[in-house]
Amino acid sequence: MTDGGTVLKVAMPKGRIYKQASKLFRQAGLPIPEDFDDSRRLIIPVPEANMEFIMAKPVDVPTYVEYGVADIGIVGKDVLMEENKDVYELLDLGIARCRMSVIGLPGWEPVIHPRVATKYPRVASQYFRERGQQVEVIKLNGSIELAPLIGLADRIVDMVETGKTLVENGLVEMEPMFEVTSRLIANRVSYRLQNGAIQSLCDRLSEMLAARI
Ligand code: PRP
């Protein structure tokens, strides 16, 4: 599976994406044992595939890959754009599909220099800058939908998957910004040194994704 017996280190996001990502890897023939799904272990070797999984907080996956402590990783396009790390984006895995949107309260009136709360300050700033709109971006770490409800922000920039969170909090999607799916990324040096292993993994995943369509 890997070049010269070197173990391929894979940064795997814990939480929401993990289930879909591990299913995809299993469908591609990679032997990820089922008991990993509920494990609290952070480093999981799979010697039969010459791989090692690093269970990471999703937002940290691009950092591990940029520094080369993981050769490849799985990460949402949202995080990839926000973190802006120096990594190769190899493959759109088409999983964890959702969208980044501008969200607000219904009947919201435009104001000069509105406040926008988000987990994605870089993405949000760029989006409004490109549209010539001056906004004050406020970084939050979660439960972003609270911000317009309690008067912290006029709008939010956040992910919409099923839309349930918006409905339950009486918010509306004002502008869909872009679609988000998970991506396979690689460290630049690993991509050269472990090219055989990484390419063969990409090929297996690509074939499997093509067969799904
Ligand atoms: C994400 C996102 C929204 C919600 C959207 O939050 O920030 O709040 O999911 O999903 P839905 O459209 O299916 O309701 P997450 O659950 O990751 O938690 P967070 O509030 O800590 O960001």
PDB file of C-alpha atoms and ligand atoms in Angstrom:
ATOM      1  CA  MET A   1       0.000   0.000   0.000  1.00  0.00           C
ATOM      2  CA  THR A   2       2.805   2.501   0.782  1.00  0.00           C
ATOM      3  CA  ASP A   3       6.211   3.205  -0.728  1.00  0.00           C
ATOM      4  CA  GLY A   4       9.127   1.363   0.861  1.00  0.00           C
ATOM      5  CA  GLY A   5       7.024   0.299   3.827  1.00  0.00           C
ATOM      6  CA  THR A   6       6.626   3.865   5.150  1.00  0.00           C
ATOM      7  CA  VAL A   7       3.458   4.234   7.200  1.00  0.00           C
ATOM      8  CA  LEU A   8       0.974   6.671   5.674  1.00  0.00           C
ATOM      9  CA  LYS A   9      -0.329   9.004   8.373  1.00  0.00           C
ATOM     10  CA  VAL A  10      -3.916  10.139   7.872  1.00  0.00           C
ATOM     11  CA  ALA A  11      -5.497  13.024   9.826  1.00  0.00           C
ATOM     12  CA  MET A  12      -9.119  12.028  10.303  1.00  0.00           C
ATOM     13  CA  PRO A  13     -11.657  14.560  11.598  1.00  0.00           C
ATOM     14  CA  LYS A  14     -13.525  13.513  14.714  1.00  0.00           C
ATOM     15  CA  GLY A  15     -17.255  14.134  14.968  1.00  0.00           C
ATOM     16  CA  ARG A  16     -19.687  14.898  12.179  1.00  0.00           C
ATOM     17  CA  ILE A  17     -17.445  14.049   9.181  1.00  0.00           C
ATOM     18  CA  TYR A  18     -15.852  10.935  10.721  1.00  0.00           C
ATOM     19  CA  LYS A  19     -18.803   8.599  10.133  1.00  0.00           C
ATOM     20  CA  GLN A  20     -19.060   9.422   6.446  1.00  0.00           C
ATOM     21  CA  ALA A  21     -15.291   9.507   5.923  1.00  0.00           C
ATOM     22  CA  SER A  22     -14.712   6.134   7.595  1.00  0.00           C
ATOM     23  CA  LYS A  23     -17.568   4.629   5.564  1.00  0.00           C
ATOM     24  CA  LEU A  24     -15.962   5.931   2.367  1.00  0.00           C
ATOM     25  CA  PHE A  25     -12.558   4.500   3.305  1.00  0.00           C
ATOM     26  CA  ARG A  26     -14.128   1.140   4.129  1.00  0.00           C
ATOM     27  CA  GLN A  27     -15.990   1.113   0.816  1.00  0.00           C
ATOM     28  CA  ALA A  28     -12.662   1.787  -0.887  1.00  0.00           C
ATOM     29  CA  GLY A  29     -11.343  -1.387   0.729  1.00  0.00           C
ATOM     30  CA  LEU A  30      -9.370   0.117   3.603  1.00  0.00           C
ATOM     31  CA  PRO A  31      -9.650  -2.036   6.698  1.00  0.00           C
ATOM     32  CA  ILE A  32     -10.699   0.493   9.350  1.00  0.00           C
ATOM     33  CA  PRO A  33     -11.961  -1.705  12.201  1.00  0.00           C
ATOM     34  CA  GLU A  34     -15.556  -0.974  13.272  1.00  0.00           C
ATOM     35  CA  ASP A  35     -14.555  -0.568  16.927  1.00  0.00           C
ATOM     36  CA  PHE A  36     -12.617   2.606  16.004  1.00  0.00           C
ATOM     37  CA  ASP A  37     -15.903   4.454  15.644  1.00  0.00           C
ATOM     38  CA  ASP A  38     -16.559   4.716  19.371  1.00  0.00           C
ATOM     39  CA  SER A  39     -12.947   4.651  20.524  1.00  0.00           C
ATOM     40  CA  ARG A  40     -11.382   7.541  22.444  1.00  0.00           C
ATOM     41  CA  ARG A  41      -7.932   6.668  21.146  1.00  0.00           C
ATOM     42  CA  LEU A  42      -6.239   9.484  19.277  1.00  0.00           C
ATOM     43  CA  ILE A  43      -3.676   7.487  17.285  1.00  0.00           C
ATOM     44  CA  ILE A  44      -4.957   4.356  15.631  1.00  0.00           C
ATOM     45  CA  PRO A  45      -2.496   2.188  13.693  1.00  0.00           C
ATOM     46  CA  VAL A  46      -3.800  -0.046  10.910  1.00  0.00           C
ATOM     47  CA  PRO A  47      -0.671  -2.107  10.170  1.00  0.00           C
ATOM     48  CA  GLU A  48      -2.418  -4.326   7.618  1.00  0.00           C
ATOM     49  CA  ALA A  49      -2.917  -1.229   5.418  1.00  0.00           C
ATOM     50  CA  ASN A  50       0.416   0.315   6.464  1.00  0.00           C
ATOM     51  CA  MET A  51      -1.518   3.336   7.704  1.00  0.00           C
ATOM     52  CA  GLU A  52      -1.977   5.261  10.918  1.00  0.00           C
ATOM     53  CA  PHE A  53      -5.017   7.407  11.676  1.00  0.00           C
ATOM     54  CA  ILE A  54      -4.628  10.580  13.728  1.00  0.00           C
ATOM     55  CA  MET A  55      -7.994  11.500  15.207  1.00  0.00           C
ATOM     56  CA  ALA A  56      -8.036  15.290  15.025  1.00  0.00           C
ATOM     57  CA  LYS A  57     -10.334  18.158  15.790  1.00  0.00           C
ATOM     58  CA  PRO A  58     -11.581  19.049  12.279  1.00  0.00           C
ATOM     59  CA  VAL A  59     -10.234  22.607  12.388  1.00  0.00           C
ATOM     60  CA  ASP A  60      -6.723  21.286  13.139  1.00  0.00           C
ATOM     61  CA  VAL A  61      -6.513  18.845  10.216  1.00  0.00           C
ATOM     62  CA  PRO A  62      -4.937  21.373   7.761  1.00  0.00           C
ATOM     63  CA  THR A  63      -2.326  22.310  10.407  1.00  0.00           C
ATOM     64  CA  TYR A  64      -1.248  18.686  10.938  1.00  0.00           C
ATOM     65  CA  VAL A  65      -1.009  18.200   7.187  1.00  0.00           C
ATOM     66  CA  GLU A  66       0.851  21.457   6.529  1.00  0.00           C
ATOM     67  CA  TYR A  67       3.467  20.563   9.161  1.00  0.00           C
ATOM     68  CA  GLY A  68       3.746  17.031   7.782  1.00  0.00           C
ATOM     69  CA  VAL A  69       2.867  15.213  11.009  1.00  0.00           C
ATOM     70  CA  ALA A  70       0.058  13.794   8.883  1.00  0.00           C
ATOM     71  CA  ASP A  71       0.759  12.978   5.224  1.00  0.00           C
ATOM     72  CA  ILE A  72      -2.847  13.343   4.166  1.00  0.00           C
ATOM     73  CA  GLY A  73      -6.094  14.436   5.798  1.00  0.00           C
ATOM     74  CA  ILE A  74      -9.813  14.821   5.362  1.00  0.00           C
ATOM     75  CA  VAL A  75     -11.274  18.259   5.894  1.00  0.00           C
ATOM     76  CA  GLY A  76     -14.346  20.308   4.987  1.00  0.00           C
ATOM     77  CA  LYS A  77     -13.917  22.955   2.299  1.00  0.00           C
ATOM     78  CA  ASP A  78     -15.146  25.509   4.873  1.00  0.00           C
ATOM     79  CA  VAL A  79     -12.229  24.789   7.208  1.00  0.00           C
ATOM     80  CA  LEU A  80      -9.791  24.535   4.314  1.00  0.00           C
ATOM     81  CA  MET A  81     -10.743  28.019   3.087  1.00  0.00           C
ATOM     82  CA  GLU A  82     -10.699  29.538   6.551  1.00  0.00           C
ATOM     83  CA  GLU A  83      -7.366  28.009   7.608  1.00  0.00           C
ATOM     84  CA  ASN A  84      -5.681  28.793   4.257  1.00  0.00           C
ATOM     85  CA  LYS A  85      -2.783  26.398   4.869  1.00  0.00           C
ATOM     86  CA  ASP A  86      -0.108  25.431   2.380  1.00  0.00           C
ATOM     87  CA  VAL A  87      -1.385  21.963   1.403  1.00  0.00           C
ATOM     88  CA  TYR A  88      -2.451  20.184  -1.773  1.00  0.00           C
ATOM     89  CA  GLU A  89      -6.172  19.664  -2.263  1.00  0.00           C
ATOM     90  CA  LEU A  90      -6.343  16.305  -4.039  1.00  0.00           C
ATOM     91  CA  LEU A  91      -9.928  15.153  -4.209  1.00  0.00           C
ATOM     92  CA  ASP A  92     -13.491  16.249  -3.567  1.00  0.00           C
ATOM     93  CA  LEU A  93     -14.911  13.367  -1.527  1.00  0.00           C
ATOM     94  CA  GLY A  94     -18.476  14.627  -1.964  1.00  0.00           C
ATOM     95  CA  ILE A  95     -19.364  13.818   1.661  1.00  0.00           C
ATOM     96  CA  ALA A  96     -20.715  16.025   4.470  1.00  0.00           C
ATOM     97  CA  ARG A  97     -22.423  18.200   1.852  1.00  0.00           C
ATOM     98  CA  CYS A  98     -23.795  21.497   3.148  1.00  0.00           C
ATOM     99  CA  ARG A  99     -23.462  25.201   2.309  1.00  0.00           C
ATOM    100  CA  MET A 100     -22.010  28.366   3.764  1.00  0.00           C
ATOM    101  CA  SER A 101     -24.642  31.095   3.938  1.00  0.00           C
ATOM    102  CA  VAL A 102     -25.417  34.574   5.155  1.00  0.00           C
ATOM    103  CA  ILE A 103     -28.206  34.222   7.712  1.00  0.00           C
ATOM    104  CA  GLY A 104     -30.367  36.681   9.607  1.00  0.00           C
ATOM    105  CA  LEU A 105     -33.665  37.385  11.255  1.00  0.00           C
ATOM    106  CA  PRO A 106     -36.647  37.721   8.904  1.00  0.00           C
ATOM    107  CA  GLY A 107     -37.498  41.330   8.042  1.00  0.00           C
ATOM    108  CA  TRP A 108     -33.971  42.471   8.818  1.00  0.00           C
ATOM    109  CA  GLU A 109     -33.364  46.037   7.587  1.00  0.00           C
ATOM    110  CA  PRO A 110     -29.957  46.911   6.103  1.00  0.00           C
ATOM    111  CA  VAL A 111     -27.775  49.032   8.383  1.00  0.00           C
ATOM    112  CA  ILE A 112     -24.498  50.858   7.754  1.00  0.00           C
ATOM    113  CA  HIS A 113     -21.512  48.762   8.839  1.00  0.00           C
ATOM    114  CA  PRO A 114     -23.487  45.719  10.089  1.00  0.00           C
ATOM    115  CA  ARG A 115     -21.976  43.293  12.555  1.00  0.00           C
ATOM    116  CA  VAL A 116     -21.510  39.740  11.274  1.00  0.00           C
ATOM    117  CA  ALA A 117     -20.815  36.885  13.697  1.00  0.00           C
ATOM    118  CA  THR A 118     -19.091  33.752  12.417  1.00  0.00           C
ATOM    119  CA  LYS A 119     -16.689  30.893  13.054  1.00  0.00           C
ATOM    120  CA  TYR A 120     -15.149  31.794   9.677  1.00  0.00           C
ATOM    121  CA  PRO A 121     -13.806  35.390   9.952  1.00  0.00           C
ATOM    122  CA  ARG A 122     -11.440  35.066   7.006  1.00  0.00           C
ATOM    123  CA  VAL A 123     -14.067  33.641   4.646  1.00  0.00           C
ATOM    124  CA  ALA A 124     -16.709  36.145   5.771  1.00  0.00           C
ATOM    125  CA  SER A 125     -14.380  39.172   5.515  1.00  0.00           C
ATOM    126  CA  GLN A 126     -13.319  38.196   2.016  1.00  0.00           C
ATOM    127  CA  TYR A 127     -16.908  37.592   0.921  1.00  0.00           C
ATOM    128  CA  PHE A 128     -18.143  41.030   2.003  1.00  0.00           C
ATOM    129  CA  ARG A 129     -14.960  42.802   0.841  1.00  0.00           C
ATOM    130  CA  GLU A 130     -15.408  41.352  -2.659  1.00  0.00           C
ATOM    131  CA  ARG A 131     -18.943  42.786  -2.677  1.00  0.00           C
ATOM    132  CA  GLY A 132     -17.783  46.207  -1.505  1.00  0.00           C
ATOM    133  CA  GLN A 133     -19.737  45.869   1.742  1.00  0.00           C
ATOM    134  CA  GLN A 134     -18.184  47.200   4.941  1.00  0.00           C
ATOM    135  CA  VAL A 135     -18.949  44.911   7.869  1.00  0.00           C
ATOM    136  CA  GLU A 136     -17.574  44.313  11.339  1.00  0.00           C
ATOM    137  CA  VAL A 137     -16.768  40.624  11.691  1.00  0.00           C
ATOM    138  CA  ILE A 138     -17.076  39.091  15.171  1.00  0.00           C
ATOM    139  CA  LYS A 139     -15.406  35.696  15.692  1.00  0.00           C
ATOM    140  CA  LEU A 140     -17.362  33.134  17.720  1.00  0.00           C
ATOM    141  CA  ASN A 141     -16.577  29.461  18.264  1.00  0.00           C
ATOM    142  CA  GLY A 142     -20.011  27.845  18.078  1.00  0.00           C
ATOM    143  CA  SER A 143     -23.769  28.285  18.508  1.00  0.00           C
ATOM    144  CA  ILE A 144     -23.437  31.147  16.028  1.00  0.00           C
ATOM    145  CA  GLU A 145     -27.218  31.327  15.608  1.00  0.00           C
ATOM    146  CA  LEU A 146     -27.409  32.899  19.059  1.00  0.00           C
ATOM    147  CA  ALA A 147     -25.745  36.112  17.867  1.00  0.00           C
ATOM    148  CA  PRO A 148     -28.697  37.716  16.001  1.00  0.00           C
ATOM    149  CA  LEU A 149     -31.165  36.409  18.597  1.00  0.00           C
ATOM    150  CA  ILE A 150     -29.479  38.169  21.500  1.00  0.00           C
ATOM    151  CA  GLY A 151     -28.445  41.308  19.616  1.00  0.00           C
ATOM    152  CA  LEU A 152     -24.723  40.620  19.216  1.00  0.00           C
ATOM    153  CA  ALA A 153     -24.800  40.710  15.414  1.00  0.00           C
ATOM    154  CA  ASP A 154     -27.067  41.773  12.546  1.00  0.00           C
ATOM    155  CA  ARG A 155     -26.193  38.742  10.455  1.00  0.00           C
ATOM    156  CA  ILE A 156     -24.207  35.548  10.724  1.00  0.00           C
ATOM    157  CA  VAL A 157     -22.138  33.543   8.274  1.00  0.00           C
ATOM    158  CA  ASP A 158     -22.522  29.854   9.028  1.00  0.00           C
ATOM    159  CA  MET A 159     -23.105  26.381   7.670  1.00  0.00           C
ATOM    160  CA  VAL A 160     -26.559  25.143   6.703  1.00  0.00           C
ATOM    161  CA  GLU A 161     -27.000  21.405   6.356  1.00  0.00           C
ATOM    162  CA  THR A 162     -30.615  20.338   6.971  1.00  0.00           C
ATOM    163  CA  GLY A 163     -31.811  23.866   7.880  1.00  0.00           C
ATOM    164  CA  LYS A 164     -33.181  22.539  11.190  1.00  0.00           C
ATOM    165  CA  THR A 165     -31.114  24.923  13.334  1.00  0.00           C
ATOM    166  CA  LEU A 166     -32.401  27.928  11.371  1.00  0.00           C
ATOM    167  CA  VAL A 167     -36.045  26.846  11.570  1.00  0.00           C
ATOM    168  CA  GLU A 168     -35.857  26.103  15.283  1.00  0.00           C
ATOM    169  CA  ASN A 169     -34.372  29.519  15.963  1.00  0.00           C
ATOM    170  CA  GLY A 170     -36.595  31.537  13.631  1.00  0.00           C
ATOM    171  CA  LEU A 171     -33.767  32.565  11.309  1.00  0.00           C
ATOM    172  CA  VAL A 172     -33.690  32.764   7.507  1.00  0.00           C
ATOM    173  CA  GLU A 173     -31.041  32.076   4.921  1.00  0.00           C
ATOM    174  CA  MET A 174     -30.414  35.405   3.154  1.00  0.00           C
ATOM    175  CA  GLU A 175     -27.656  34.493   0.691  1.00  0.00           C
ATOM    176  CA  PRO A 176     -26.174  31.049  -0.007  1.00  0.00           C
ATOM    177  CA  MET A 177     -22.424  31.681  -0.462  1.00  0.00           C
ATOM    178  CA  PHE A 178     -20.945  28.378  -1.675  1.00  0.00           C
ATOM    179  CA  GLU A 179     -21.340  24.625  -1.411  1.00  0.00           C
ATOM    180  CA  VAL A 180     -19.162  22.731   1.042  1.00  0.00           C
ATOM    181  CA  THR A 181     -17.997  19.118   0.861  1.00  0.00           C
ATOM    182  CA  SER A 182     -15.080  17.276   2.438  1.00  0.00           C
ATOM    183  CA  ARG A 183     -11.746  17.183   0.640  1.00  0.00           C
ATOM    184  CA  LEU A 184      -8.712  14.924   0.689  1.00  0.00           C
ATOM    185  CA  ILE A 185      -5.599  17.035   1.259  1.00  0.00           C
ATOM    186  CA  ALA A 186      -1.896  16.182   1.261  1.00  0.00           C
ATOM    187  CA  ASN A 187       1.332  17.571   2.638  1.00  0.00           C
ATOM    188  CA  ARG A 188       3.446  18.885  -0.242  1.00  0.00           C
ATOM    189  CA  VAL A 189       6.565  16.874   0.643  1.00  0.00           C
ATOM    190  CA  SER A 190       4.634  13.691   1.492  1.00  0.00           C
ATOM    191  CA  TYR A 191       2.877  13.963  -1.847  1.00  0.00           C
ATOM    192  CA  ARG A 192       6.260  13.591  -3.559  1.00  0.00           C
ATOM    193  CA  LEU A 193       7.883  11.089  -1.172  1.00  0.00           C
ATOM    194  CA  GLN A 194       4.811   8.872  -0.707  1.00  0.00           C
ATOM    195  CA  ASN A 195       3.349   9.483  -4.129  1.00  0.00           C
ATOM    196  CA  GLY A 196       2.657   5.816  -4.910  1.00  0.00           C
ATOM    197  CA  ALA A 197       0.652   5.264  -1.728  1.00  0.00           C
ATOM    198  CA  ILE A 198      -1.206   8.567  -1.900  1.00  0.00           C
ATOM    199  CA  GLN A 199      -1.995   8.193  -5.595  1.00  0.00           C
ATOM    200  CA  SER A 200      -3.229   4.634  -5.187  1.00  0.00           C
ATOM    201  CA  LEU A 201      -5.499   5.757  -2.316  1.00  0.00           C
ATOM    202  CA  CYS A 202      -6.789   8.629  -4.484  1.00  0.00           C
ATOM    203  CA  ASP A 203      -7.436   6.217  -7.364  1.00  0.00           C
ATOM    204  CA  ARG A 204      -9.362   3.815  -5.140  1.00  0.00           C
ATOM    205  CA  LEU A 205     -11.460   6.626  -3.683  1.00  0.00           C
ATOM    206  CA  SER A 206     -12.047   8.193  -7.132  1.00  0.00           C
ATOM    207  CA  GLU A 207     -13.161   4.865  -8.625  1.00  0.00           C
ATOM    208  CA  MET A 208     -15.488   4.301  -5.722  1.00  0.00           C
ATOM    209  CA  LEU A 209     -16.931   7.827  -5.965  1.00  0.00           C
ATOM    210  CA  ALA A 210     -17.429   7.440  -9.736  1.00  0.00           C
ATOM    211  CA  ALA A 211     -19.232   4.117  -9.219  1.00  0.00           C
ATOM    212  CA  ARG A 212     -21.626   5.841  -6.786  1.00  0.00           C
ATOM    213  CA  ILE A 213     -22.880   8.350  -9.391  1.00  0.00           C
TER     214      ILE A 213
HETATM  215  C1  PRP B   1     -23.354  23.490  12.558  1.00  0.00           C
HETATM  216  C2  PRP B   1     -23.589  24.877  12.009  1.00  0.00           C
HETATM  217  C3  PRP B   1     -25.051  25.099  12.279  1.00  0.00           C
HETATM  218  C4  PRP B   1     -25.641  23.709  12.155  1.00  0.00           C
HETATM  219  C5  PRP B   1     -26.328  23.547  10.826  1.00  0.00           C
HETATM  220  O1  PRP B   1     -23.165  23.590  13.923  1.00  0.00           O
HETATM  221  O2  PRP B   1     -22.746  25.821  12.631  1.00  0.00           O
HETATM  222  O3  PRP B   1     -25.247  25.604  13.580  1.00  0.00           O
HETATM  223  O4  PRP B   1     -24.566  22.781  12.249  1.00  0.00           O
HETATM  224  O5  PRP B   1     -26.897  22.278  10.676  1.00  0.00           O
HETATM  225  P1  PRP B   1     -28.425  22.090  10.267  1.00  0.00           P
HETATM  226  O6  PRP B   1     -28.693  22.976   9.088  1.00  0.00           O
HETATM  227  O7  PRP B   1     -28.518  20.626   9.909  1.00  0.00           O
HETATM  228  O8  PRP B   1     -29.279  22.443  11.438  1.00  0.00           O
HETATM  229  P2  PRP B   1     -22.510  22.421  14.787  1.00  0.00           P
HETATM  230  O9  PRP B   1     -23.526  21.360  15.059  1.00  0.00           O
HETATM  231  O10 PRP B   1     -21.273  21.950  14.100  1.00  0.00           O
HETATM  232  O11 PRP B   1     -22.192  23.093  16.148  1.00  0.00           O
HETATM  233  P3  PRP B   1     -21.670  24.559  16.532  1.00  0.00           P
HETATM  234  O12 PRP B   1     -22.905  25.331  16.874  1.00  0.00           O
HETATM  235  O13 PRP B   1     -20.807  24.320  17.710  1.00  0.00           O
HETATM  236  O14 PRP B   1     -20.941  25.154  15.373  1.00  0.00           O
END
